[in-house]
Coordinates of N, CA and C in Angstrom, one line a residue:
V21 N 119.6 74.9 119.5 CA 119.5 76.1 118.4 C 118.1 76.7 118.3
Q22 N 117.9 78.0 118.5 CA 116.7 78.6 118.2 C 116.6 79.6 117.4
L23 N 115.6 79.7 116.6 CA 115.3 80.6 115.7 C 114.2 81.4 115.8
V24 N 114.1 82.8 115.8 CA 113.0 83.7 116.1 C 113.0 84.9 115.2
E25 N 111.9 84.8 114.3 CA 111.7 85.8 113.4 C 110.9 86.9 113.8
S26 N 111.1 88.0 113.1 CA 110.4 89.4 113.3 C 110.4 90.1 112.1
G27 N 109.5 91.0 111.9 CA 109.5 92.2 111.0 C 108.3 91.9 109.9
G28 N 107.6 91.0 110.1 CA 106.4 90.8 109.2 C 105.2 91.9 109.4
G29 N 104.4 91.8 108.5 CA 103.3 92.8 108.7 C 102.5 92.8 107.4
S30 N 101.7 93.9 107.2 CA 101.0 94.3 106.0 C 101.6 95.4 105.5
V31 N 101.7 95.2 104.0 CA 102.1 96.4 103.2 C 101.3 96.4 101.9
Q32 N 101.3 97.4 101.2 CA 100.7 97.6 99.9 C 101.7 97.2 98.9
A33 N 101.3 96.6 97.9 CA 101.9 96.2 96.5 C 102.9 97.4 96.2
G34 N 104.1 97.0 95.9 CA 105.1 97.9 95.5 C 106.1 98.3 96.9
G35 N 105.6 97.9 98.0 CA 106.2 98.4 99.3 C 107.4 97.5 99.5
S36 N 107.8 97.8 100.8 CA 109.1 97.0 101.2 C 108.8 96.6 102.8
L37 N 109.6 95.5 103.1 CA 109.6 95.0 104.4 C 110.9 94.4 104.6
R38 N 111.5 94.4 105.7 CA 112.7 93.5 106.2 C 112.4 92.7 107.2
L39 N 112.7 91.5 107.2 CA 112.5 90.3 108.1 C 113.7 90.1 108.7
S40 N 113.7 89.6 110.0 CA 114.8 89.4 110.8 C 114.8 88.0 111.3
C41 N 115.9 87.2 111.6 CA 115.8 86.2 112.4 C 117.1 85.9 113.1
Q42 N 116.6 85.9 114.5 CA 117.7 85.8 115.5 C 118.1 84.3 115.7
V43 N 119.2 84.0 115.5 CA 119.7 82.6 115.6 C 120.6 82.4 116.9
S44 N 120.2 81.4 117.9 CA 121.0 81.3 119.2 C 121.3 79.8 118.9
G45 N 122.8 79.7 119.3 CA 123.4 78.6 119.1 C 124.3 78.3 117.9
T46 N 124.9 77.3 117.7 CA 125.9 76.8 116.7 C 125.4 75.9 115.9
I47 N 125.7 76.1 114.6 CA 125.2 75.3 113.6 C 126.2 74.6 112.8
N48 N 127.5 74.8 112.8 CA 128.5 74.3 111.9 C 128.6 72.9 111.7
N49 N 128.9 72.4 110.5 CA 129.3 71.0 110.5 C 130.9 70.8 110.7
R50 N 131.3 69.8 110.3 CA 132.8 69.4 110.7 C 133.9 70.4 110.0
E51 N 133.4 70.8 109.0 CA 134.1 71.8 108.0 C 133.9 73.1 108.4
G52 N 133.0 73.5 109.5 CA 132.8 74.8 109.8 C 131.8 75.4 108.8
R53 N 131.0 74.7 108.2 CA 130.1 75.4 107.3 C 128.7 75.4 107.7
N54 N 127.9 76.4 107.5 CA 126.6 76.3 107.8 C 125.7 77.2 106.7
C55 N 124.6 77.2 106.9 CA 123.6 77.6 105.8 C 122.4 78.1 106.6
M56 N 122.0 79.4 106.3 CA 120.5 79.9 106.7 C 119.8 80.5 105.6
G57 N 118.6 80.1 105.8 CA 117.6 80.6 104.6 C 116.2 81.2 105.2
W58 N 115.6 81.5 104.1 CA 114.0 81.9 104.3 C 113.4 81.1 103.5
W59 N 112.0 80.4 104.1 CA 111.1 79.8 103.4 C 109.7 80.4 103.7
R60 N 108.8 80.3 102.6 CA 107.4 80.7 102.7 C 106.5 79.9 102.5
Q61 N 105.3 79.9 103.0 CA 104.0 79.2 102.8 C 103.0 79.9 102.7
A62 N 102.2 79.7 101.3 CA 101.0 80.6 101.3 C 99.9 79.5 101.7
P63 N 98.7 80.0 102.0 CA 97.6 79.0 102.4 C 97.3 78.2 101.0
G64 N 97.3 76.8 101.4 CA 96.8 75.9 100.1 C 98.0 75.7 99.3
K65 N 99.3 76.2 99.7 CA 100.3 75.9 98.7 C 101.5 75.3 99.6
E66 N 102.4 74.5 98.9 CA 103.5 74.0 99.6 C 104.6 75.0 100.0
R67 N 105.3 74.6 101.1 CA 106.5 75.5 101.4 C 107.5 75.6 100.3
E68 N 107.9 76.8 100.2 CA 109.0 76.8 99.1 C 110.1 77.7 99.7
G69 N 111.4 77.5 99.1 CA 112.6 78.2 99.5 C 112.5 79.5 98.9
V70 N 112.9 80.7 99.6 CA 113.1 81.9 99.1 C 114.3 82.4 98.8
A71 N 115.3 82.2 99.9 CA 116.6 82.6 99.5 C 117.4 82.0 100.8
A72 N 118.7 81.8 100.4 CA 119.6 81.3 101.5 C 120.9 81.8 101.3
I73 N 121.8 81.6 102.3 CA 123.1 82.4 102.4 C 124.0 81.3 103.2
A74 N 125.2 80.9 102.7 CA 125.9 80.1 103.2 C 127.0 80.9 104.1
S75 N 127.7 80.0 104.9 CA 128.6 80.8 105.8 C 130.1 81.4 105.0
D76 N 130.1 81.0 103.7 CA 131.2 81.5 102.8 C 130.7 82.7 102.3
G77 N 129.4 83.3 102.3 CA 128.7 84.4 101.7 C 128.0 84.0 100.5
S78 N 128.0 82.8 99.9 CA 127.4 82.4 98.5 C 125.9 82.5 98.9
T79 N 125.1 82.9 98.0 CA 123.7 83.2 98.1 C 122.9 82.4 96.9
T80 N 121.6 82.2 97.2 CA 120.8 81.6 96.2 C 119.5 82.2 96.3
Y81 N 118.8 82.4 95.2 CA 117.2 82.8 95.4 C 116.4 82.0 94.5
A82 N 115.0 82.2 95.0 CA 114.1 81.4 94.2 C 113.9 82.6 92.7
A83 N 113.6 81.9 91.7 CA 113.2 82.8 90.5 C 112.3 83.8 90.9
A84 N 111.2 83.5 91.6 CA 110.1 84.4 91.8 C 110.8 85.7 92.6
V85 N 111.6 85.7 93.3 CA 112.2 86.9 94.1 C 113.3 87.4 93.7
K86 N 114.2 86.9 92.7 CA 115.4 87.2 92.2 C 115.3 88.8 91.8
G87 N 116.1 89.6 92.3 CA 116.1 91.0 91.9 C 115.2 91.9 92.7
R88 N 114.4 91.2 93.6 CA 113.4 91.9 94.4 C 113.9 91.8 96.0
F89 N 114.2 90.6 96.3 CA 114.6 90.4 97.7 C 116.2 90.1 97.7
T90 N 116.6 90.5 99.0 CA 118.0 90.4 99.1 C 118.2 89.9 100.5
I91 N 118.9 88.7 100.6 CA 119.3 87.9 101.8 C 120.7 88.5 102.5
S92 N 120.8 88.6 103.8 CA 122.2 89.0 104.1 C 122.1 88.4 105.6
K93 N 123.2 88.7 106.3 CA 123.5 88.4 107.6 C 124.5 89.1 108.2
D94 N 124.3 89.1 109.8 CA 125.2 89.7 110.6 C 125.7 88.7 111.5
S95 N 127.0 88.1 111.1 CA 127.6 87.2 111.7 C 128.1 87.4 113.1
V96 N 128.3 88.6 113.5 CA 128.6 88.9 114.8 C 127.6 88.7 115.8
K97 N 126.2 89.4 115.3 CA 125.0 89.3 116.2 C 124.3 88.1 115.8
N98 N 124.7 87.3 114.8 CA 124.1 86.0 114.4 C 122.5 86.3 114.0
I99 N 122.4 87.3 113.3 CA 121.1 87.7 112.7 C 121.0 87.5 111.1
L100 N 119.9 87.0 110.8 CA 119.7 86.6 109.3 C 118.7 87.6 108.9
Y101 N 118.8 88.4 107.8 CA 117.8 89.2 107.2 C 117.4 89.0 106.0
L102 N 116.1 89.3 105.6 CA 115.5 89.2 104.3 C 114.9 90.6 103.9
Q103 N 115.5 91.4 103.1 CA 115.0 92.8 102.6 C 114.1 92.4 101.4
M104 N 112.9 92.8 101.4 CA 112.0 92.4 100.3 C 111.4 93.8 99.9
D105 N 111.7 94.1 98.5 CA 111.4 95.3 97.9 C 110.4 94.8 96.7
Y106 N 109.5 95.9 96.3 CA 108.7 95.8 95.2 C 107.8 94.6 95.3
L107 N 107.2 94.5 96.5 CA 106.3 93.4 97.0 C 105.1 93.2 96.1
K108 N 104.7 92.1 95.9 CA 103.6 91.9 95.1 C 102.6 91.0 96.0
P109 N 101.2 91.0 95.6 CA 100.3 90.4 96.3 C 100.4 88.9 96.4
E110 N 101.1 88.2 95.5 CA 101.6 86.8 95.5 C 102.8 86.5 96.5
D111 N 103.4 87.5 97.0 CA 104.4 87.3 98.2 C 103.7 87.0 99.5
T112 N 102.3 87.2 99.6 CA 101.8 87.0 100.7 C 101.9 85.6 101.3
A113 N 102.6 85.5 102.4 CA 102.7 84.0 103.2 C 103.3 84.1 104.6
M114 N 103.3 83.0 105.0 CA 104.1 83.0 106.3 C 105.5 82.6 105.9
Y115 N 106.3 83.6 106.3 CA 107.7 83.5 106.1 C 108.4 82.8 107.4
S116 N 109.4 81.9 107.3 CA 110.1 81.3 108.2 C 111.4 81.0 107.8
C117 N 112.4 81.3 109.0 CA 113.8 81.0 108.6 C 114.3 79.5 109.1
A118 N 115.3 79.0 108.5 CA 115.7 77.9 108.9 C 117.2 77.7 108.7
A119 N 117.9 76.8 109.3 CA 119.3 76.7 109.4 C 119.9 75.3 109.5
G120 N 121.1 75.0 109.0 CA 121.5 73.8 109.1 C 123.1 73.8 108.7
A121 N 123.7 72.7 108.9 CA 125.1 72.7 108.5 C 125.1 72.2 106.8
G122 N 126.2 72.9 106.3 CA 126.1 72.5 104.8 C 126.1 73.9 104.1
G123 N 125.8 73.7 102.7 CA 125.7 74.7 101.8 C 124.5 75.0 101.4
V124 N 124.4 76.0 100.2 CA 123.0 76.3 99.6 C 122.8 75.3 98.4
V125 N 121.6 75.4 97.9 CA 120.9 74.9 97.0 C 120.5 75.8 95.7
E126 N 120.9 75.6 94.5 CA 120.3 76.6 93.5 C 118.4 76.6 93.6
G127 N 118.2 77.7 93.6 CA 116.8 77.6 93.8 C 116.0 78.5 95.0
G128 N 117.0 78.5 96.1 CA 116.8 79.5 97.1 C 116.6 78.8 98.4
Y129 N 117.4 77.6 98.7 CA 117.3 77.3 100.0 C 118.6 76.3 100.4
C130 N 118.6 76.0 101.8 CA 119.8 75.3 102.2 C 119.8 73.8 102.0
H131 N 120.8 73.1 101.7 CA 121.0 71.9 101.8 C 120.2 71.0 102.7
V132 N 120.7 71.6 104.0 CA 120.0 70.9 105.2 C 119.2 72.1 105.9
N133 N 118.2 71.6 106.5 CA 117.4 72.6 107.2 C 116.9 72.0 108.7
T134 N 118.0 71.8 109.4 CA 117.8 71.1 110.8 C 116.8 72.0 111.7
Y135 N 117.0 73.2 111.5 CA 116.4 74.0 112.6 C 115.3 75.1 112.1
R136 N 114.2 75.3 112.5 CA 113.3 76.1 111.7 C 112.5 77.0 112.9
G137 N 112.3 78.2 112.6 CA 111.5 79.2 113.4 C 110.2 78.9 113.1
Q138 N 109.4 79.7 113.9 CA 107.9 79.7 114.0 C 107.2 80.4 112.9
G139 N 107.9 81.4 112.4 CA 107.6 82.3 111.3 C 106.8 83.5 111.5
T140 N 106.8 84.2 110.5 CA 106.2 85.7 110.7 C 105.3 86.0 109.5
Q141 N 104.2 86.5 109.7 CA 103.3 86.7 108.6 C 103.6 87.9 107.7
V142 N 103.5 87.8 106.3 CA 103.7 88.9 105.4 C 102.4 88.8 104.6
T143 N 101.8 90.2 104.5 CA 100.4 90.4 103.7 C 100.8 91.5 102.9
V144 N 100.6 91.2 101.5 CA 100.6 92.3 100.7 C 99.4 92.5 99.7
S145 N 98.9 93.7 99.9 CA 97.5 93.9 99.3 C 97.5 95.0 98.1

């Protein structure tokens, strides 16, 4: 399984960006469930979950991004998206996608994150 992110860049506060994550391969568990999500890590800080979406469509968001970010997926093309609106300087981080078998966890991440991408940088000034 491979995950490749794109869409990062530099934007002014209040602006928008859309991240994409192309997923290659099959992730389901025995029940046919999977989860894909976005994580971010700012310099000097721990990695944190941002948003996640399960195969049944259920979603979860970190409190810091709820109402500003929207996670979605194209199940046919196997692409995960993160629409980020009303960006703030504190959203500056390396954003990466992750995927695994299982469901979502309250707070913006997947229960299992077996596979991870390399990341794409988002800078908000």
